[in-house]
Amino acid sequence: MAETTLGQRMAAGEALLTAWSSIPEPLTTEAVARLGFDAVTLDMQHGGHSEESVLRAVPAVRMGGPHPIVRIPVGRFDMASRALDFGAECVIAPMVNTIEDARRFAAAMKYPPLGERSWGATIAMLRSGAADDGQGWLQTQNTRTLALAMIETREALAIADDILAVDGIDGVFVGPSDFSIAWTRGARIDPSLEDMMEAIALIAAKATAAGKHAAIYMVDPALVGRCYAMGYRLFALGSEYG
Amino acid sequence: MAETTLGQRMAAGEALLTAWSSIPEPLTTEAVARLGFDAVTLDMQHGGHSEESVLRAVPAVRMGGPHPIVRIPVGRFDMASRALDFGAECVIAPMVNTIEDARRFAAAMKYPPLGERSWGATIAMLRSGAADDGQGWLQTQNTRTLALAMIETREALAIADDILAVDGIDGVFVGPSDFSIAWTRGARIDPSLEDMMEAIALIAAKATAAGKHAAIYMVDPALVGRCYAMGYRLFALGSEYG
Amino acid sequence: MAETTLGQRMAAGEALLTAWSSIPEPLTTEAVARLGFDAVTLDMQHGGHSEESVLRAVPAVRMGGPHPIVRIPVGRFDMASRALDFGAECVIAPMVNTIEDARRFAAAMKYPPLGERSWGATIAMLRSGAADDGQGWLQTQNTRTLALAMIETREALAIADDILAVDGIDGVFVGPSDFSIAWTRGARIDPSLEDMMEAIALIAAKATAAGKHAAIYMVDPALVGRCYAMGYRLFALGSEYG
Amino acid sequence: MAETTLGQRMAAGEALLTAWSSIPEPLTTEAVARLGFDAVTLDMQHGGHSEESVLRAVPAVRMGGPHPIVRIPVGRFDMASRALDFGAECVIAPMVNTIEDARRFAAAMKYPPLGERSWGATIAMLRSGAADDGQGWLQTQNTRTLALAMIETREALAIADDILAVDGIDGVFVGPSDFSIAWTRGARIDPSLEDMMEAIALIAAKATAAGKHAAIYMVDPALVGRCYAMGYRLFALGSEYG
Amino acid sequence: MAETTLGQRMAAGEALLTAWSSIPEPLTTEAVARLGFDAVTLDMQHGGHSEESVLRAVPAVRMGGPHPIVRIPVGRFDMASRALDFGAECVIAPMVNTIEDARRFAAAMKYPPLGERSWGATIAMLRSGAADDGQGWLQTQNTRTLALAMIETREALAIADDILAVDGIDGVFVGPSDFSIAWTRGARIDPSLEDMMEAIALIAAKATAAGKHAAIYMVDPALVGRCYAMGYRLFALGSEYG
Amino acid sequence: MAETTLGQRMAAGEALLTAWSSIPEPLTTEAVARLGFDAVTLDMQHGGHSEESVLRAVPAVRMGGPHPIVRIPVGRFDMASRALDFGAECVIAPMVNTIEDARRFAAAMKYPPLGERSWGATIAMLRSGAADDGQGWLQTQNTRTLALAMIETREALAIADDILAVDGIDGVFVGPSDFSIAWTRGARIDPSLEDMMEAIALIAAKATAAGKHAAIYMVDPALVGRCYAMGYRLFALGSEYG
Ligand SMILES: [Mg+2]
Ligand SMILES: [Mg+2]
Ligand SMILES: [Mg+2]
Ligand SMILES: [Mg+2]
Ligand SMILES: [Mg+2]
Ligand SMILES: [Mg+2]
């Protein structure tokens, strides 16, 4: 794992870019990982990634340098643990719409006493060159890994402070496409919808106030500067598909 | 996607046959898709299909003409959304035994405000030739896709009207094998059990009364005519296995 | 399936060893299955196994003689049914920490009226040479398959009697690594921790008292004799990794 | 490997049927292998089988009982050795049109001094339960494996005696579709062409005279009896496709 | 297969563009196939494509409309036949440096009496909707498929007229990268090398004179017009990698 | 690629050990690559590796540090080029029994004017971080890559000097199992056969005299010292299978 964690870099104020990988093919991931992005996100929610492809693609990301991130399908917290066990550094959980969702996500991501993550990261430890230091792994992983909860509905916005208050949730990740559908009550899909920008700024402000991270999917790269000013530090920028 | 949807064809009174695919191999699916069936169902509950094979098999179905259907594992509503995102037109959810099951299934299948399906059907849009019209996709998918809830226990039968009343549930799919086990309280497996035929007729009647679709798995093709008369319009007919 | 079931062998007092498979490659499983172990466990929780690899690896295990076991990811009871449908004889569910977990696990593992397992084991029946006897399969599988609930937290220990009392739960499987983390409230990972041995003995005693099976993961083979004396009959011994 | 070899059974006068497998999916092979055929042929020339799928499908054949056969692509004698190394018992080489072809095929199939097969059948020995007896393997494999050269052109017919005289060639396998094209000089495809039946009978007669085996692909099962009378003992009967 | 063949379109004077696919992942091919190219070439020589990936990627190309082309590895004429059997319309053979190479390539590509292609295109016929018309397939394929021999060395240039004279060779495909290395006797890699342009024009002139097709790999799109004027009609334009 | 090449290390007198990989699963390769071996050899001749698995396993080797080596199947020189294009540093060709074999192998391994390797190492260049320097790649690869010809028959021994004299052949690799069969004219398989040790010493002496490398497969690790004294510098030591 990179000496400096993704969380440390976000906390230091860096503007970090993550590529978005939808193609479940490690050769593609390998190529994407060498394009200069700070991170690569393997998307299991809407992309073609599966349990198997994440297992194969994580080393393809790490080889090239970027931080490996996995977005799990809705509610699949079993996969959050497994993504970490395969060597991911950060997991993004979509549609965290209730406190219960946030708690279950945190539980899957963090070892006790903070959470309920189960011991068995043999593969991740091998991939990190830490195969022989279980005790060190136990003591450091809760701070080295990142649990980002997606805020992308009105419900989630309404309880964003509570989500951010959950121990083990390290930050929020805004999904502006879904948020625009929610904001317009199903009428429009527009990830750059001006109307909702105030709400999006509010989410970052809440994260900052809670001492946690804010990240966002960017369809229009021109908005990166504006969102950085709001407090966002990690930006997802398009997929291999275009 | 076919101009005419599966739902429109059922509503028009057609007797539609779906092949049942258990082999997670796109070459097999490709061959099955050219046999003349109206639809091909990729079975993830009892068959060998997985996240990965569904991703690969959906285009193999569409290429040949039939409507692509996916049966998800019990309770895996995350996979209902993903099946649609991979280009399936219809999803069958097994063992919908509670109203809560029906609501969660509908939520995963339909975009807001009807449900909570998340935006990101890049792959499905590509496969439908609709890659550039997000707004059109948002406005049409809820009516073009089909959510069929399996009725295959006494519990489900007892609340069939309530399941059918859930917004976003487009119809029911009867599983006569499981139903026969339920009907005989575990004593017999017999998908053609005469005893339960009245109940099976009742389910179709309830669906018709609710203005929704009725479908059924047929082990004995001789029963198709009888079930059509009951109101069933989509019939699953055996698998590659025999 | 072996004439004598894994459960019958445990009940007869045999000390059974299971290899632990993390590599999702049937050729590796095939080799492991010929090493002389009584069983091979395909690990989907922390290992690299997926839906797809379990489908391919189960015959590789059976070919060599051992009993095929699958450990599912946390809470993935849909996969418990599917593992059986693919021909596994025993399923281990990790982190069974509530009565509700135990009930859902049992429901997925057993046909009605004991549970809610859905009919459709075409692949398993093919693999068992029982393709033509559905009625026989229905009547025998509930006693031929094994549902082992993992006890690996303080919560689970506290309700072990209740878990063991759930109809359809055939026994417990102790995870001493997680248990050591729980026991030390997150301070240490030590699967041979002397401190917790009394608790571990207690779990076996409870299983024996309930007329059910006790199994355990062994990191230190030297402890096998001691655990056998406690009542454990199935011992997992290391993985291909180390 | 079956106690009695395929060659011994042919020599004993049995009429043996081989299924023809084109689908590179072990689950399909597994099902085909349980249908009661004496052998299953994995087709790499015209079917979808590849190096990888042969590796996975051979155990699926053996598990079910039949003799595993591989048809290699034209001239790919490297793959003849590898098919044996993966556990095939018999290899069919298509388009053996010159003595040189026959010699190269025999060389790849037989250990010295008969041929030039290279040592390294670790996988096949594992699959045969012969992992510990290298010396025994070396001394028995040349007689336990079968090299069948396809006769399917006028050139091959003209030198059939010479092909059959090559040490290490165990018999011939007639391809009547290609033979009909050759016979009609490209005008017709008709594997049951009456015109060529005399030639086909002649091939079997030559094989019998040479003390070697004769096999044939059958599109019309009604011809099996007639071909058996000619001296053919192994009959390929259709594929999963048709 | 498209009503109008690739060869007919080249003969009609169209300037055709082929995408170049190196990633052995059908989802990527599917996306590439919808970008508007006239053809997609699956590269087995330098790209990541294998027997297996070609089998899966050909339908992904056809689905989107383009003509499917396969470049085989050097000298792998067995794969030329198999590419056609999987549904490719055109095969490019690299490094055709001798008349013998050209003859073997033509033999693998064309049915008798023109060549020695073996009968068994079940998969291709299925994919072309021609499953039931073997006789029609036999009579039309030799003119509907294209064998393009790569001219990319001084040796090949020297015998280009002889290569073009081989019956069954439908045209030439120039590899300017290799040609530049040859031209500079190993000193430079420069696919746009001005020095060699006269030779490249000569190759097209020879093809035109022979009544056959000329195609070329283009690293610099600016050269397309100039090469079209020379007589080239099919242009390969970059890969997913670059 | 490692700064120091495998060839440079052998020339410097190091005793280098290569692991031998037969399992076509990148996760296994990844684990093997971290065991401390100097190199990992992916075996396509007798092991389970295929075109596809080599593509996936090479980065798994490089990630861990060792030099990636591929052993190709007999006579598959197309695959020698492709192994290099996938990022292998060294290729071992089995059964190089004629000067023609040696010349074809060298031709596939080296760019002109030394050989006939074709340009297109996009994947290897990406994997080496050399994606933008084609000219540098062209000028350095012939000395950075290693072509090792296997000497494992009496014929090969008889012409070892001629094989070693072929430009582009960088050394020899002795296969003592096949050599023992050859030495005993098919009577025995014994890779430690004392009788042949003089011949084995002679091969190393010839290589040293020619200024080229000598490598050998070791079944008995106790012989490493003795072989090092003969001049061998690279030693293959057992496979994952045992
Ligand atoms: Mg979203
Ligand atoms: Mg059911
Ligand atoms: Mg545990
Ligand atoms: Mg033939
Ligand atoms: Mg070239
Ligand atoms: Mg050898």
mmCIF file of N, CA and C in Angstrom, chain B residues 22 24 44-53 71 73-76 94-95 97 152 177-178 181-182 185-190 239 241, chain C residues 51-52 55-56 76-79 81-82 85-86 104 111-114 116-123 126-127 133-136 138-139:
data_model
loop_
_atom_site.group_PDB
_atom_site.id
_atom_site.type_symbol
_atom_site.label_atom_id
_atom_site.label_comp_id
_atom_site.label_asym_id
_atom_site.label_seq_id
_atom_site.Cartn_x
_atom_site.Cartn_y
_atom_site.Cartn_z
ATOM 1 N N SER B 22 -29.440 -22.231 -17.842
ATOM 2 C CA SER B 22 -28.717 -22.533 -16.600
ATOM 3 C C SER B 22 -27.211 -22.556 -16.798
ATOM 4 N N PRO B 24 -23.745 -21.062 -17.699
ATOM 5 C CA PRO B 24 -23.171 -19.713 -17.758
ATOM 6 C C PRO B 24 -22.140 -19.573 -18.869
ATOM 7 N N MET B 44 -30.108 -17.188 -12.214
ATOM 8 C CA MET B 44 -29.069 -17.048 -11.185
ATOM 9 C C MET B 44 -29.475 -17.713 -9.873
ATOM 10 N N GLN B 45 -30.757 -18.092 -9.722
ATOM 11 C CA GLN B 45 -31.167 -18.695 -8.448
ATOM 12 C C GLN B 45 -30.711 -20.152 -8.366
ATOM 13 N N HIS B 46 -31.153 -20.956 -9.304
ATOM 14 C CA HIS B 46 -30.794 -22.382 -9.270
ATOM 15 C C HIS B 46 -29.817 -22.764 -10.385
ATOM 16 N N GLY B 47 -29.698 -21.939 -11.401
ATOM 17 C CA GLY B 47 -28.792 -22.232 -12.508
ATOM 18 C C GLY B 47 -27.369 -21.776 -12.201
ATOM 19 N N GLY B 48 -26.509 -21.936 -13.178
ATOM 20 C CA GLY B 48 -25.101 -21.607 -12.975
ATOM 21 C C GLY B 48 -24.757 -20.160 -13.273
ATOM 22 N N HIS B 49 -25.732 -19.326 -13.570
ATOM 23 C CA HIS B 49 -25.404 -17.942 -13.941
ATOM 24 C C HIS B 49 -24.926 -17.120 -12.754
ATOM 25 N N SER B 50 -23.996 -16.224 -13.072
ATOM 26 C CA SER B 50 -23.388 -15.345 -12.072
ATOM 27 C C SER B 50 -23.420 -13.919 -12.610
ATOM 28 N N GLU B 51 -23.011 -12.984 -11.773
ATOM 29 C CA GLU B 51 -22.931 -11.578 -12.204
ATOM 30 C C GLU B 51 -22.229 -11.480 -13.550
ATOM 31 N N GLU B 52 -21.105 -12.192 -13.628
ATOM 32 C CA GLU B 52 -20.256 -12.126 -14.822
ATOM 33 C C GLU B 52 -20.962 -12.740 -16.034
ATOM 34 N N SER B 53 -21.574 -13.894 -15.843
ATOM 35 C CA SER B 53 -22.163 -14.564 -17.008
ATOM 36 C C SER B 53 -23.389 -13.819 -17.513
ATOM 37 N N ARG B 71 -33.458 -14.200 -13.775
ATOM 38 C CA ARG B 71 -33.983 -14.523 -12.448
ATOM 39 C C ARG B 71 -32.850 -14.363 -11.455
ATOM 40 N N PRO B 73 -31.029 -14.373 -7.530
ATOM 41 C CA PRO B 73 -31.110 -15.213 -6.327
ATOM 42 C C PRO B 73 -32.077 -14.598 -5.303
ATOM 43 N N VAL B 74 -32.487 -15.396 -4.333
ATOM 44 C CA VAL B 74 -33.439 -14.939 -3.315
ATOM 45 C C VAL B 74 -32.922 -13.682 -2.591
ATOM 46 N N GLY B 75 -33.710 -12.627 -2.657
ATOM 47 C CA GLY B 75 -33.407 -11.428 -1.892
ATOM 48 C C GLY B 75 -32.299 -10.554 -2.441
ATOM 49 N N ARG B 76 -31.735 -10.919 -3.577
ATOM 50 C CA ARG B 76 -30.604 -10.148 -4.121
ATOM 51 C C ARG B 76 -31.095 -8.999 -5.015
ATOM 52 N N PRO B 94 -37.363 -14.509 -7.057
ATOM 53 C CA PRO B 94 -37.954 -15.696 -6.433
ATOM 54 C C PRO B 94 -38.365 -15.419 -4.987
ATOM 55 N N MET B 95 -39.288 -16.234 -4.486
ATOM 56 C CA MET B 95 -39.636 -16.222 -3.075
ATOM 57 C C MET B 95 -39.986 -14.830 -2.542
ATOM 58 N N ASN B 97 -42.178 -13.343 -0.523
ATOM 59 C CA ASN B 97 -43.107 -13.897 0.464
ATOM 60 C C ASN B 97 -43.701 -12.864 1.407
ATOM 61 N N GLU B 152 -44.764 -18.558 -4.734
ATOM 62 C CA GLU B 152 -44.474 -19.998 -4.696
ATOM 63 C C GLU B 152 -44.531 -20.576 -3.284
ATOM 64 N N SER B 177 -43.068 -25.904 -8.746
ATOM 65 C CA SER B 177 -42.333 -26.926 -7.998
ATOM 66 C C SER B 177 -42.321 -26.552 -6.524
ATOM 67 N N ASP B 178 -41.836 -25.348 -6.234
ATOM 68 C CA ASP B 178 -41.843 -24.926 -4.840
ATOM 69 C C ASP B 178 -43.266 -24.875 -4.292
ATOM 70 N N ILE B 181 -44.361 -28.187 -3.080
ATOM 71 C CA ILE B 181 -43.759 -28.544 -1.784
ATOM 72 C C ILE B 181 -44.498 -27.815 -0.661
ATOM 73 N N ALA B 182 -44.778 -26.540 -0.913
ATOM 74 C CA ALA B 182 -45.499 -25.764 0.093
ATOM 75 C C ALA B 182 -46.904 -26.327 0.302
ATOM 76 N N ARG B 185 -46.943 -29.326 2.273
ATOM 77 C CA ARG B 185 -46.185 -29.108 3.520
ATOM 78 C C ARG B 185 -44.921 -29.979 3.557
ATOM 79 N N GLY B 186 -44.206 -29.935 2.422
ATOM 80 C CA GLY B 186 -42.909 -30.616 2.357
ATOM 81 C C GLY B 186 -42.967 -32.073 1.947
ATOM 82 N N ALA B 187 -44.164 -32.592 1.719
ATOM 83 C CA ALA B 187 -44.265 -34.028 1.434
ATOM 84 C C ALA B 187 -43.960 -34.408 -0.007
ATOM 85 N N ARG B 188 -44.298 -33.522 -0.946
ATOM 86 C CA ARG B 188 -44.133 -33.919 -2.348
ATOM 87 C C ARG B 188 -43.589 -32.807 -3.228
ATOM 88 N N ILE B 189 -42.811 -33.213 -4.220
ATOM 89 C CA ILE B 189 -42.390 -32.305 -5.278
ATOM 90 C C ILE B 189 -43.113 -32.782 -6.534
ATOM 91 N N ASP B 190 -44.025 -31.956 -7.034
ATOM 92 C CA ASP B 190 -44.797 -32.327 -8.219
ATOM 93 C C ASP B 190 -45.383 -31.078 -8.856
ATOM 94 N N SER B 239 -34.997 -26.444 -19.263
ATOM 95 C CA SER B 239 -33.681 -25.832 -19.376
ATOM 96 C C SER B 239 -32.810 -26.637 -20.324
ATOM 97 N N TYR B 241 -30.624 -28.437 -19.543
ATOM 98 C CA TYR B 241 -30.263 -29.681 -18.875
ATOM 99 C C TYR B 241 -31.224 -30.820 -19.134
ATOM 100 N N GLU C 51 -19.068 -16.983 -6.841
ATOM 101 C CA GLU C 51 -20.175 -17.828 -7.315
ATOM 102 C C GLU C 51 -19.680 -18.779 -8.400
ATOM 103 N N GLU C 52 -18.939 -18.188 -9.339
ATOM 104 C CA GLU C 52 -18.469 -18.935 -10.501
ATOM 105 C C GLU C 52 -17.456 -20.006 -10.099
ATOM 106 N N LEU C 55 -18.991 -23.039 -8.378
ATOM 107 C CA LEU C 55 -19.633 -23.908 -9.376
ATOM 108 C C LEU C 55 -18.623 -24.851 -10.023
ATOM 109 N N ARG C 56 -17.428 -24.335 -10.337
ATOM 110 C CA ARG C 56 -16.398 -25.140 -10.997
ATOM 111 C C ARG C 56 -15.594 -25.993 -10.016
ATOM 112 N N ARG C 76 -24.755 -13.745 3.392
ATOM 113 C CA ARG C 76 -25.162 -14.090 2.024
ATOM 114 C C ARG C 76 -25.878 -15.443 2.003
ATOM 115 N N PHE C 77 -27.048 -15.483 2.622
ATOM 116 C CA PHE C 77 -27.770 -16.757 2.729
ATOM 117 C C PHE C 77 -28.318 -17.223 1.381
ATOM 118 N N ASP C 78 -28.487 -16.271 0.431
ATOM 119 C CA ASP C 78 -28.839 -16.699 -0.930
ATOM 120 C C ASP C 78 -27.778 -17.666 -1.461
ATOM 121 N N MET C 79 -26.528 -17.391 -1.092
ATOM 122 C CA MET C 79 -25.425 -18.206 -1.580
ATOM 123 C C MET C 79 -25.367 -19.550 -0.858
ATOM 124 N N SER C 81 -27.970 -21.468 -0.222
ATOM 125 C CA SER C 81 -28.808 -22.335 -1.060
ATOM 126 C C SER C 81 -28.098 -22.692 -2.359
ATOM 127 N N ARG C 82 -27.467 -21.691 -2.953
ATOM 128 C CA ARG C 82 -26.818 -21.944 -4.242
ATOM 129 C C ARG C 82 -25.630 -22.898 -4.087
ATOM 130 N N ASP C 85 -27.080 -26.124 -4.161
ATOM 131 C CA ASP C 85 -27.545 -26.413 -5.534
ATOM 132 C C ASP C 85 -26.380 -26.759 -6.463
ATOM 133 N N PHE C 86 -25.172 -26.292 -6.126
ATOM 134 C CA PHE C 86 -23.993 -26.615 -6.932
ATOM 135 C C PHE C 86 -23.344 -27.922 -6.471
ATOM 136 N N ARG C 104 -32.319 -17.370 9.510
ATOM 137 C CA ARG C 104 -32.257 -17.145 8.066
ATOM 138 C C ARG C 104 -31.325 -18.159 7.415
ATOM 139 N N TYR C 111 -35.103 -27.698 3.118
ATOM 140 C CA TYR C 111 -36.383 -27.679 2.400
ATOM 141 C C TYR C 111 -37.524 -27.621 3.415
ATOM 142 N N PRO C 112 -38.710 -27.121 2.993
ATOM 143 C CA PRO C 112 -39.886 -27.137 3.871
ATOM 144 C C PRO C 112 -40.236 -28.582 4.241
ATOM 145 N N PRO C 113 -40.858 -28.766 5.386
ATOM 146 C CA PRO C 113 -41.361 -27.696 6.267
ATOM 147 C C PRO C 113 -40.289 -27.169 7.221
ATOM 148 N N LEU C 114 -39.111 -27.822 7.288
ATOM 149 C CA LEU C 114 -38.069 -27.355 8.212
ATOM 150 C C LEU C 114 -37.596 -25.947 7.866
ATOM 151 N N GLU C 116 -36.895 -23.034 4.186
ATOM 152 C CA GLU C 116 -37.519 -22.422 3.009
ATOM 153 C C GLU C 116 -36.662 -22.597 1.763
ATOM 154 N N ARG C 117 -35.762 -23.557 1.796
ATOM 155 C CA ARG C 117 -34.918 -23.781 0.623
ATOM 156 C C ARG C 117 -35.803 -24.014 -0.594
ATOM 157 N N SER C 118 -35.430 -23.392 -1.680
ATOM 158 C CA SER C 118 -36.232 -23.466 -2.899
ATOM 159 C C SER C 118 -35.779 -24.645 -3.755
ATOM 160 N N TRP C 119 -36.753 -25.236 -4.439
ATOM 161 C CA TRP C 119 -36.483 -26.395 -5.274
ATOM 162 C C TRP C 119 -35.752 -26.003 -6.574
ATOM 163 N N GLY C 120 -34.749 -26.798 -6.953
ATOM 164 C CA GLY C 120 -34.065 -26.525 -8.222
ATOM 165 C C GLY C 120 -32.618 -26.989 -8.220
ATOM 166 N N ALA C 121 -32.343 -28.110 -7.551
ATOM 167 C CA ALA C 121 -30.972 -28.583 -7.417
ATOM 168 C C ALA C 121 -30.556 -29.450 -8.607
ATOM 169 N N THR C 122 -30.933 -29.041 -9.792
ATOM 170 C CA THR C 122 -30.621 -29.837 -10.987
ATOM 171 C C THR C 122 -29.132 -30.166 -11.072
ATOM 172 N N ILE C 123 -28.296 -29.164 -10.834
ATOM 173 C CA ILE C 123 -26.853 -29.375 -10.960
ATOM 174 C C ILE C 123 -26.355 -30.331 -9.870
ATOM 175 N N LEU C 126 -27.459 -33.870 -10.640
ATOM 176 C CA LEU C 126 -26.599 -34.409 -11.704
ATOM 177 C C LEU C 126 -25.269 -34.861 -11.108
ATOM 178 N N ARG C 127 -24.699 -34.028 -10.274
ATOM 179 C CA ARG C 127 -23.376 -34.323 -9.713
ATOM 180 C C ARG C 127 -23.414 -35.475 -8.710
ATOM 181 N N ASP C 133 -34.402 -38.780 -9.371
ATOM 182 C CA ASP C 133 -35.205 -39.072 -8.187
ATOM 183 C C ASP C 133 -35.449 -37.834 -7.337
ATOM 184 N N GLY C 134 -36.265 -36.944 -7.858
ATOM 185 C CA GLY C 134 -36.576 -35.719 -7.142
ATOM 186 C C GLY C 134 -37.215 -35.982 -5.787
ATOM 187 N N GLN C 135 -38.138 -36.892 -5.758
ATOM 188 C CA GLN C 135 -38.842 -37.166 -4.504
ATOM 189 C C GLN C 135 -37.869 -37.661 -3.427
ATOM 190 N N GLY C 136 -36.964 -38.519 -3.825
ATOM 191 C CA GLY C 136 -35.960 -39.017 -2.881
ATOM 192 C C GLY C 136 -35.044 -37.906 -2.397
ATOM 193 N N LEU C 138 -35.771 -34.724 -2.182
ATOM 194 C CA LEU C 138 -36.529 -33.866 -1.264
ATOM 195 C C LEU C 138 -36.549 -34.465 0.144
ATOM 196 N N GLN C 139 -36.706 -35.776 0.196
ATOM 197 C CA GLN C 139 -36.883 -36.409 1.514
ATOM 198 C C GLN C 139 -35.578 -36.654 2.266
#
